[in-house]
PDB file of C-alpha atoms in Angstrom:
ATOM      1  CA  UNK A  77       8.978 -17.510   2.947  1.00 60.00           C
ATOM      2  CA  UNK A  78       7.022 -14.254   2.494  1.00 69.00           C
ATOM      3  CA  UNK A  79       8.960 -11.381   1.138  1.00 90.00           C
ATOM      4  CA  UNK A  80       7.844  -8.882   3.897  1.00 94.00           C
ATOM      5  CA  UNK A  81       6.734 -10.357   7.231  1.00 94.00           C
ATOM      6  CA  UNK A  82       4.877  -8.775  10.050  1.00 94.00           C
ATOM      7  CA  UNK A  83       3.178 -10.099  13.141  1.00 89.00           C
ATOM      8  CA  UNK A  84      -0.491  -9.849  12.374  1.00 86.00           C
ATOM      9  CA  UNK A  85      -1.372  -9.040  16.022  1.00 86.00           C
ATOM     10  CA  UNK A  86      -3.501  -7.759  17.496  1.00 92.00           C
ATOM     11  CA  UNK A  87      -0.914  -5.873  19.514  1.00 95.00           C
ATOM     12  CA  UNK A  88      -2.614  -4.308  22.559  1.00 96.00           C
ATOM     13  CA  UNK A  89      -0.780  -1.338  24.177  1.00 96.00           C
ATOM     14  CA  UNK A  90      -1.963   0.893  27.062  1.00 97.00           C
ATOM     15  CA  UNK A  91      -2.573   4.482  26.274  1.00 97.00           C
ATOM     16  CA  UNK A  92       0.582   6.607  26.851  1.00 97.00           C
ATOM     17  CA  UNK A  93       2.942   3.668  26.403  1.00 97.00           C
ATOM     18  CA  UNK A  94       5.310   2.945  23.541  1.00 97.00           C
ATOM     19  CA  UNK A  95       4.027   0.682  20.736  1.00 97.00           C
ATOM     20  CA  UNK A  96       6.668  -1.235  18.859  1.00 97.00           C
ATOM     21  CA  UNK A  97       5.939  -2.700  15.461  1.00 97.00           C
ATOM     22  CA  UNK A  98       8.321  -4.949  13.631  1.00 97.00           C
ATOM     23  CA  UNK A  99       8.946  -6.091  10.077  1.00 96.00           C
ATOM     24  CA  UNK A 100      11.536  -8.324   8.391  1.00 97.00           C
ATOM     25  CA  UNK A 101      12.169  -8.582   4.593  1.00 95.00           C
ATOM     26  CA  UNK A 102      13.879 -11.161   2.465  1.00 93.00           C
ATOM     27  CA  UNK A 103      15.464  -9.149  -0.353  1.00 90.00           C
ATOM     28  CA  UNK A 104      18.870  -8.036   0.835  1.00 90.00           C
ATOM     29  CA  UNK A 105      19.115  -5.509  -1.976  1.00 89.00           C
ATOM     30  CA  UNK A 106      16.088  -3.583  -0.801  1.00 91.00           C
ATOM     31  CA  UNK A 107      16.685   0.159  -0.673  1.00 89.00           C
ATOM     32  CA  UNK A 108      13.431   1.917   0.459  1.00 90.00           C
ATOM     33  CA  UNK A 109      11.233   1.168   3.411  1.00 94.00           C
ATOM     34  CA  UNK A 110       7.869   2.616   4.334  1.00 95.00           C
ATOM     35  CA  UNK A 111       5.344   2.512   7.058  1.00 97.00           C
ATOM     36  CA  UNK A 112       1.636   3.050   6.281  1.00 97.00           C
ATOM     37  CA  UNK A 113      -1.255   3.348   8.645  1.00 97.00           C
ATOM     38  CA  UNK A 114      -4.697   2.061   7.586  1.00 96.00           C
ATOM     39  CA  UNK A 115      -7.881   2.622   9.459  1.00 96.00           C
ATOM     40  CA  UNK A 116     -10.741   0.173   8.985  1.00 91.00           C
ATOM     41  CA  UNK A 117     -12.526   0.865   5.714  1.00 89.00           C
ATOM     42  CA  UNK A 118      -9.935   3.464   4.645  1.00 93.00           C
ATOM     43  CA  UNK A 119      -6.978   3.498   2.318  1.00 95.00           C
ATOM     44  CA  UNK A 120      -3.366   3.297   3.621  1.00 96.00           C
ATOM     45  CA  UNK A 121      -1.721   6.667   4.490  1.00 96.00           C
ATOM     46  CA  UNK A 122       1.996   7.116   4.580  1.00 94.00           C
ATOM     47  CA  UNK A 123       3.567   7.649   8.101  1.00 95.00           C
ATOM     48  CA  UNK A 124       7.269   7.509   7.281  1.00 93.00           C
ATOM     49  CA  UNK A 125       9.883   6.427   4.837  1.00 92.00           C
ATOM     50  CA  UNK A 126      13.430   5.436   5.711  1.00 94.00           C
ATOM     51  CA  UNK A 127      16.411   4.634   3.448  1.00 90.00           C
ATOM     52  CA  UNK A 128      19.539   4.497   5.659  1.00 90.00           C
ATOM     53  CA  UNK A 129      20.487   2.401   8.609  1.00 94.00           C
ATOM     54  CA  UNK A 130      19.605   3.916  11.899  1.00 95.00           C
ATOM     55  CA  UNK A 131      16.711   5.845  13.362  1.00 95.00           C
ATOM     56  CA  UNK A 132      14.463   8.460  11.800  1.00 96.00           C
ATOM     57  CA  UNK A 133      12.125  10.466  13.990  1.00 96.00           C
ATOM     58  CA  UNK A 134       8.992  12.383  13.059  1.00 95.00           C
ATOM     59  CA  UNK A 135       6.880  13.568  15.963  1.00 96.00           C
ATOM     60  CA  UNK A 136       5.782  10.656  18.075  1.00 97.00           C
ATOM     61  CA  UNK A 137       7.004   8.163  15.388  1.00 98.00           C
ATOM     62  CA  UNK A 138      10.427   6.668  15.039  1.00 98.00           C
ATOM     63  CA  UNK A 139      11.446   4.330  12.235  1.00 97.00           C
ATOM     64  CA  UNK A 140      14.478   2.122  12.731  1.00 97.00           C
ATOM     65  CA  UNK A 141      16.257   0.281   9.972  1.00 97.00           C
ATOM     66  CA  UNK A 142      18.931  -2.438  10.228  1.00 96.00           C
ATOM     67  CA  UNK A 143      19.858  -3.645   6.712  1.00 95.00           C
ATOM     68  CA  UNK A 144      22.298  -6.264   8.011  1.00 95.00           C
ATOM     69  CA  UNK A 145      19.561  -7.928   9.921  1.00 95.00           C
ATOM     70  CA  UNK A 146      16.978  -7.193   7.246  1.00 96.00           C
ATOM     71  CA  UNK A 147      14.739  -5.580   9.912  1.00 95.00           C
ATOM     72  CA  UNK A 148      12.705  -2.439  10.066  1.00 97.00           C
ATOM     73  CA  UNK A 149      10.593  -1.225  12.989  1.00 97.00           C
ATOM     74  CA  UNK A 150       8.180   1.549  13.952  1.00 98.00           C
ATOM     75  CA  UNK A 151       7.997   2.984  17.397  1.00 98.00           C
ATOM     76  CA  UNK A 152       5.019   5.029  18.479  1.00 98.00           C
ATOM     77  CA  UNK A 153       5.554   7.063  21.628  1.00 98.00           C
ATOM     78  CA  UNK A 154       2.770   8.293  23.919  1.00 97.00           C
ATOM     79  CA  UNK A 155       0.296   6.013  22.168  1.00 97.00           C
ATOM     80  CA  UNK A 156      -3.209   7.479  21.704  1.00 97.00           C
ATOM     81  CA  UNK A 157      -6.481   5.662  21.031  1.00 96.00           C
ATOM     82  CA  UNK A 158      -6.450   7.339  17.647  1.00 96.00           C
ATOM     83  CA  UNK A 159      -3.299   5.266  16.813  1.00 97.00           C
ATOM     84  CA  UNK A 160      -5.514   2.127  16.806  1.00 97.00           C
ATOM     85  CA  UNK A 161      -5.198   0.867  13.183  1.00 97.00           C
ATOM     86  CA  UNK A 162      -3.440  -1.612  11.034  1.00 96.00           C
ATOM     87  CA  UNK A 163       0.208  -0.699  10.248  1.00 97.00           C
ATOM     88  CA  UNK A 164       1.617  -1.869   6.951  1.00 97.00           C
ATOM     89  CA  UNK A 165       5.343  -2.257   6.362  1.00 97.00           C
ATOM     90  CA  UNK A 166       6.424  -1.844   2.742  1.00 95.00           C
ATOM     91  CA  UNK A 167       9.701  -2.455   0.964  1.00 93.00           C
ATOM     92  CA  UNK A 168      11.021  -1.437  -2.484  1.00 89.00           C
ATOM     93  CA  UNK A 169      14.144  -2.840  -4.093  1.00 79.00           C
ATOM     94  CA  UNK A 170      14.903  -0.004  -6.442  1.00 69.00           C
ATOM     95  CA  UNK A 171      13.009   3.005  -7.737  1.00 64.00           C
ATOM     96  CA  UNK A 172      11.821   0.935 -10.688  1.00 71.00           C
ATOM     97  CA  UNK A 173      10.758  -2.164  -8.813  1.00 80.00           C
ATOM     98  CA  UNK A 174       7.389  -2.739  -7.253  1.00 84.00           C
ATOM     99  CA  UNK A 175       6.643  -2.104  -3.586  1.00 88.00           C
ATOM    100  CA  UNK A 176       6.029  -5.211  -1.542  1.00 90.00           C
ATOM    101  CA  UNK A 177       3.655  -4.898   1.367  1.00 93.00           C
ATOM    102  CA  UNK A 178       3.517  -6.983   4.522  1.00 94.00           C
ATOM    103  CA  UNK A 179       0.175  -8.227   5.727  1.00 93.00           C
ATOM    104  CA  UNK A 180      -0.004  -5.660   8.423  1.00 95.00           C
ATOM    105  CA  UNK A 181      -0.035  -5.573  12.243  1.00 96.00           C
ATOM    106  CA  UNK A 182      -3.290  -4.595  13.925  1.00 96.00           C
ATOM    107  CA  UNK A 183      -2.540  -2.206  16.818  1.00 97.00           C
ATOM    108  CA  UNK A 184      -5.106  -1.525  19.570  1.00 97.00           C
ATOM    109  CA  UNK A 185      -4.504   1.215  22.120  1.00 96.00           C
ATOM    110  CA  UNK A 186      -6.476   0.557  25.324  1.00 94.00           C
ATOM    111  CA  UNK A 187      -7.508   3.574  27.443  1.00 90.00           C
TER     112      UNK A 187
ATOM    113  CA  UNK B1065      -1.822  19.781  -4.072  1.00 66.00           C
ATOM    114  CA  UNK B1066      -4.789  17.474  -4.789  1.00 80.00           C
ATOM    115  CA  UNK B1067      -4.377  13.882  -3.872  1.00 92.00           C
ATOM    116  CA  UNK B1068      -4.993  10.693  -5.788  1.00 96.00           C
ATOM    117  CA  UNK B1069      -8.599  10.369  -6.882  1.00 97.00           C
ATOM    118  CA  UNK B1070     -10.454   7.219  -7.804  1.00 98.00           C
ATOM    119  CA  UNK B1071     -13.858   6.753  -9.444  1.00 97.00           C
ATOM    120  CA  UNK B1072     -16.248   5.286  -8.809  1.00 97.00           C
ATOM    121  CA  UNK B1073     -15.968   4.824  -5.034  1.00 97.00           C
ATOM    122  CA  UNK B1074     -18.491   1.999  -4.884  1.00 97.00           C
ATOM    123  CA  UNK B1075     -19.624  -0.439  -7.542  1.00 97.00           C
ATOM    124  CA  UNK B1076     -21.931  -3.440  -7.545  1.00 98.00           C
ATOM    125  CA  UNK B1077     -21.756  -5.863 -10.428  1.00 97.00           C
ATOM    126  CA  UNK B1078     -22.902  -9.420 -11.118  1.00 97.00           C
ATOM    127  CA  UNK B1079     -20.796 -12.388 -12.111  1.00 97.00           C
ATOM    128  CA  UNK B1080     -19.680 -12.483 -15.705  1.00 97.00           C
ATOM    129  CA  UNK B1081     -19.835  -8.717 -16.141  1.00 98.00           C
ATOM    130  CA  UNK B1082     -16.853  -6.542 -16.655  1.00 98.00           C
ATOM    131  CA  UNK B1083     -15.825  -3.319 -14.885  1.00 98.00           C
ATOM    132  CA  UNK B1084     -13.499  -0.391 -15.426  1.00 98.00           C
ATOM    133  CA  UNK B1085     -12.017   1.603 -12.610  1.00 98.00           C
ATOM    134  CA  UNK B1086     -10.346   4.971 -12.971  1.00 98.00           C
ATOM    135  CA  UNK B1087      -7.497   6.640 -11.114  1.00 98.00           C
ATOM    136  CA  UNK B1088      -6.097  10.140 -11.437  1.00 97.00           C
ATOM    137  CA  UNK B1089      -2.638  10.494  -9.862  1.00 95.00           C
ATOM    138  CA  UNK B1090      -1.223  13.396  -7.960  1.00 92.00           C
ATOM    139  CA  UNK B1091      -0.185  16.161 -10.369  1.00 90.00           C
ATOM    140  CA  UNK B1092       3.347  15.488 -11.667  1.00 87.00           C
ATOM    141  CA  UNK B1093       3.407  11.859 -10.695  1.00 89.00           C
ATOM    142  CA  UNK B1094       4.059   9.508 -13.591  1.00 88.00           C
ATOM    143  CA  UNK B1095       3.761   6.173 -11.940  1.00 90.00           C
ATOM    144  CA  UNK B1096       0.457   4.552 -11.014  1.00 94.00           C
ATOM    145  CA  UNK B1097       0.181   1.255  -9.224  1.00 95.00           C
ATOM    146  CA  UNK B1098      -2.988  -0.833  -8.656  1.00 97.00           C
ATOM    147  CA  UNK B1099      -3.673  -3.163  -5.641  1.00 97.00           C
ATOM    148  CA  UNK B1100      -6.402  -5.458  -4.573  1.00 96.00           C
ATOM    149  CA  UNK B1101      -7.168  -5.692  -0.892  1.00 95.00           C
ATOM    150  CA  UNK B1102      -9.330  -8.347   0.717  1.00 92.00           C
ATOM    151  CA  UNK B1103      -9.634  -9.267   4.370  1.00 84.00           C
ATOM    152  CA  UNK B1104      -8.009 -12.710   3.771  1.00 75.00           C
ATOM    153  CA  UNK B1105      -5.254 -11.840   1.317  1.00 78.00           C
ATOM    154  CA  UNK B1106      -4.176  -8.392   2.447  1.00 84.00           C
ATOM    155  CA  UNK B1107      -2.747  -5.935  -0.086  1.00 91.00           C
ATOM    156  CA  UNK B1108      -1.955  -7.674  -3.351  1.00 92.00           C
ATOM    157  CA  UNK B1109      -0.067  -5.923  -6.157  1.00 93.00           C
ATOM    158  CA  UNK B1110      -1.818  -5.959  -9.570  1.00 96.00           C
ATOM    159  CA  UNK B1111       0.396  -3.817 -11.852  1.00 94.00           C
ATOM    160  CA  UNK B1112       2.317  -0.587 -12.200  1.00 93.00           C
ATOM    161  CA  UNK B1113       2.356   1.814 -15.076  1.00 93.00           C
ATOM    162  CA  UNK B1114       5.002   4.368 -15.698  1.00 90.00           C
ATOM    163  CA  UNK B1115       4.901   6.736 -18.748  1.00 88.00           C
ATOM    164  CA  UNK B1116       2.059   4.721 -20.344  1.00 92.00           C
ATOM    165  CA  UNK B1117       4.095   1.405 -20.132  1.00 93.00           C
ATOM    166  CA  UNK B1118       3.482  -1.471 -17.790  1.00 93.00           C
ATOM    167  CA  UNK B1119       6.652  -1.559 -15.632  1.00 89.00           C
ATOM    168  CA  UNK B1120       5.717  -4.261 -13.070  1.00 89.00           C
ATOM    169  CA  UNK B1121       3.078  -6.932 -12.946  1.00 92.00           C
ATOM    170  CA  UNK B1122       1.700  -9.058 -10.100  1.00 92.00           C
ATOM    171  CA  UNK B1123       0.354 -12.545 -10.169  1.00 92.00           C
ATOM    172  CA  UNK B1124      -3.186 -12.009 -11.340  1.00 95.00           C
ATOM    173  CA  UNK B1125      -4.998 -13.700 -14.211  1.00 96.00           C
ATOM    174  CA  UNK B1126      -5.282 -12.073 -17.570  1.00 96.00           C
ATOM    175  CA  UNK B1127      -8.865 -10.996 -16.735  1.00 97.00           C
ATOM    176  CA  UNK B1128      -7.190  -8.068 -14.941  1.00 98.00           C
ATOM    177  CA  UNK B1129      -5.715  -5.484 -17.215  1.00 97.00           C
ATOM    178  CA  UNK B1130      -4.802  -1.868 -17.118  1.00 97.00           C
ATOM    179  CA  UNK B1131      -3.548   1.050 -19.104  1.00 97.00           C
ATOM    180  CA  UNK B1132      -2.194   4.510 -18.620  1.00 97.00           C
ATOM    181  CA  UNK B1133      -2.862   7.614 -20.661  1.00 96.00           C
ATOM    182  CA  UNK B1134      -0.472  10.382 -21.700  1.00 95.00           C
ATOM    183  CA  UNK B1135      -1.763  12.522 -18.790  1.00 93.00           C
ATOM    184  CA  UNK B1136      -0.777   9.707 -16.333  1.00 93.00           C
ATOM    185  CA  UNK B1137      -4.388   8.868 -15.566  1.00 97.00           C
ATOM    186  CA  UNK B1138      -4.879   5.109 -15.390  1.00 98.00           C
ATOM    187  CA  UNK B1139      -7.666   2.642 -15.746  1.00 98.00           C
ATOM    188  CA  UNK B1140      -7.977  -0.944 -14.750  1.00 98.00           C
ATOM    189  CA  UNK B1141     -10.367  -3.409 -16.231  1.00 98.00           C
ATOM    190  CA  UNK B1142     -11.631  -6.723 -14.883  1.00 98.00           C
ATOM    191  CA  UNK B1143     -13.497  -8.900 -17.268  1.00 95.00           C
ATOM    192  CA  UNK B1144     -15.803 -11.882 -16.565  1.00 96.00           C
ATOM    193  CA  UNK B1145     -16.163 -10.968 -12.945  1.00 98.00           C
ATOM    194  CA  UNK B1146     -16.119 -13.690 -10.280  1.00 97.00           C
ATOM    195  CA  UNK B1147     -17.434 -13.618  -6.739  1.00 96.00           C
ATOM    196  CA  UNK B1148     -13.839 -13.612  -5.494  1.00 95.00           C
ATOM    197  CA  UNK B1149     -13.122 -10.361  -7.240  1.00 97.00           C
ATOM    198  CA  UNK B1150     -15.088  -8.516  -4.527  1.00 96.00           C
ATOM    199  CA  UNK B1151     -12.498  -6.302  -2.908  1.00 96.00           C
ATOM    200  CA  UNK B1152     -11.209  -2.830  -2.300  1.00 97.00           C
ATOM    201  CA  UNK B1153      -9.207  -1.751  -5.290  1.00 98.00           C
ATOM    202  CA  UNK B1154      -6.593   0.780  -4.488  1.00 98.00           C
ATOM    203  CA  UNK B1155      -4.566   3.027  -6.745  1.00 97.00           C
ATOM    204  CA  UNK B1156      -1.338   4.651  -5.724  1.00 96.00           C
ATOM    205  CA  UNK B1157       0.789   7.223  -7.441  1.00 93.00           C
ATOM    206  CA  UNK B1158       4.498   7.776  -7.052  1.00 87.00           C
ATOM    207  CA  UNK B1159       6.604  10.861  -7.187  1.00 75.00           C
ATOM    208  CA  UNK B1160      10.073  11.815  -6.106  1.00 62.00           C
ATOM    209  CA  UNK B1161      10.583  12.194  -2.379  1.00 53.00           C
ATOM    210  CA  UNK B1162      14.081  11.941  -0.996  1.00 46.00           C
ATOM    211  CA  UNK B1163      16.012   9.095  -2.610  1.00 47.00           C
ATOM    212  CA  UNK B1164      13.265   7.145  -4.214  1.00 55.00           C
ATOM    213  CA  UNK B1165       9.626   7.084  -5.093  1.00 77.00           C
ATOM    214  CA  UNK B1166       7.038   7.058  -2.343  1.00 85.00           C
ATOM    215  CA  UNK B1167       3.514   5.872  -3.054  1.00 90.00           C
ATOM    216  CA  UNK B1168       0.407   7.759  -2.089  1.00 93.00           C
ATOM    217  CA  UNK B1169      -2.934   6.013  -2.066  1.00 96.00           C
ATOM    218  CA  UNK B1170      -6.294   7.047  -3.311  1.00 97.00           C
ATOM    219  CA  UNK B1171      -9.472   6.391  -1.378  1.00 97.00           C
ATOM    220  CA  UNK B1172     -10.136   3.177  -3.275  1.00 97.00           C
ATOM    221  CA  UNK B1173     -13.030   1.670  -5.191  1.00 97.00           C
ATOM    222  CA  UNK B1174     -15.075  -0.949  -3.331  1.00 97.00           C
ATOM    223  CA  UNK B1175     -16.283  -3.545  -5.785  1.00 97.00           C
ATOM    224  CA  UNK B1176     -18.983  -6.032  -4.813  1.00 97.00           C
ATOM    225  CA  UNK B1177     -19.710  -8.965  -7.167  1.00 97.00           C
ATOM    226  CA  UNK B1178     -23.033 -10.627  -6.666  1.00 96.00           C
TER     227      UNK B1178
END
């Protein structure tokens, strides 16, 4: 079983709709959770971090964390073509442990 | 604040050669992690250095090594290059944000092995 799992996609969403990206992790002791966006040929850029159960909103992005279910998600409201990218979920156990990345979900926003 | 910088950005080598890649972290960050990214394998963790000591290590052969200097700059070295080492090598530095460290990536070094 992979430590951090994501659906590879591609996930196709119409412009203006809500894109929902999901991630599950295996280490129940994980404390920190991150979402990165990566455009083709570029390096990952941080979108959001979340540490506590519940929702965290930043502009059009909302991260949701459920530690009991070992599940973290990212919602993108009012999806734009510029949101088309690969989204990487990352999980860290403690501040001294390495960050584990999922294989990423490819998101495509269709006009 | 300047971001993470990596040099060189592109590199072409032949099998059997060795290569050294450099990473300068964000000012004040003390942790530097290295990743290999290929289309088939995704983002694979190589190692992490914190205060000049290797803190975490991934599952790569001993041909891959790294070090960190007192100014937190880091280098990674790959010896006896193989075709399969062709990849984007990413460096990420960590600093305190909120409850725990968050990583910020550099632009990467694209290595092609012929």
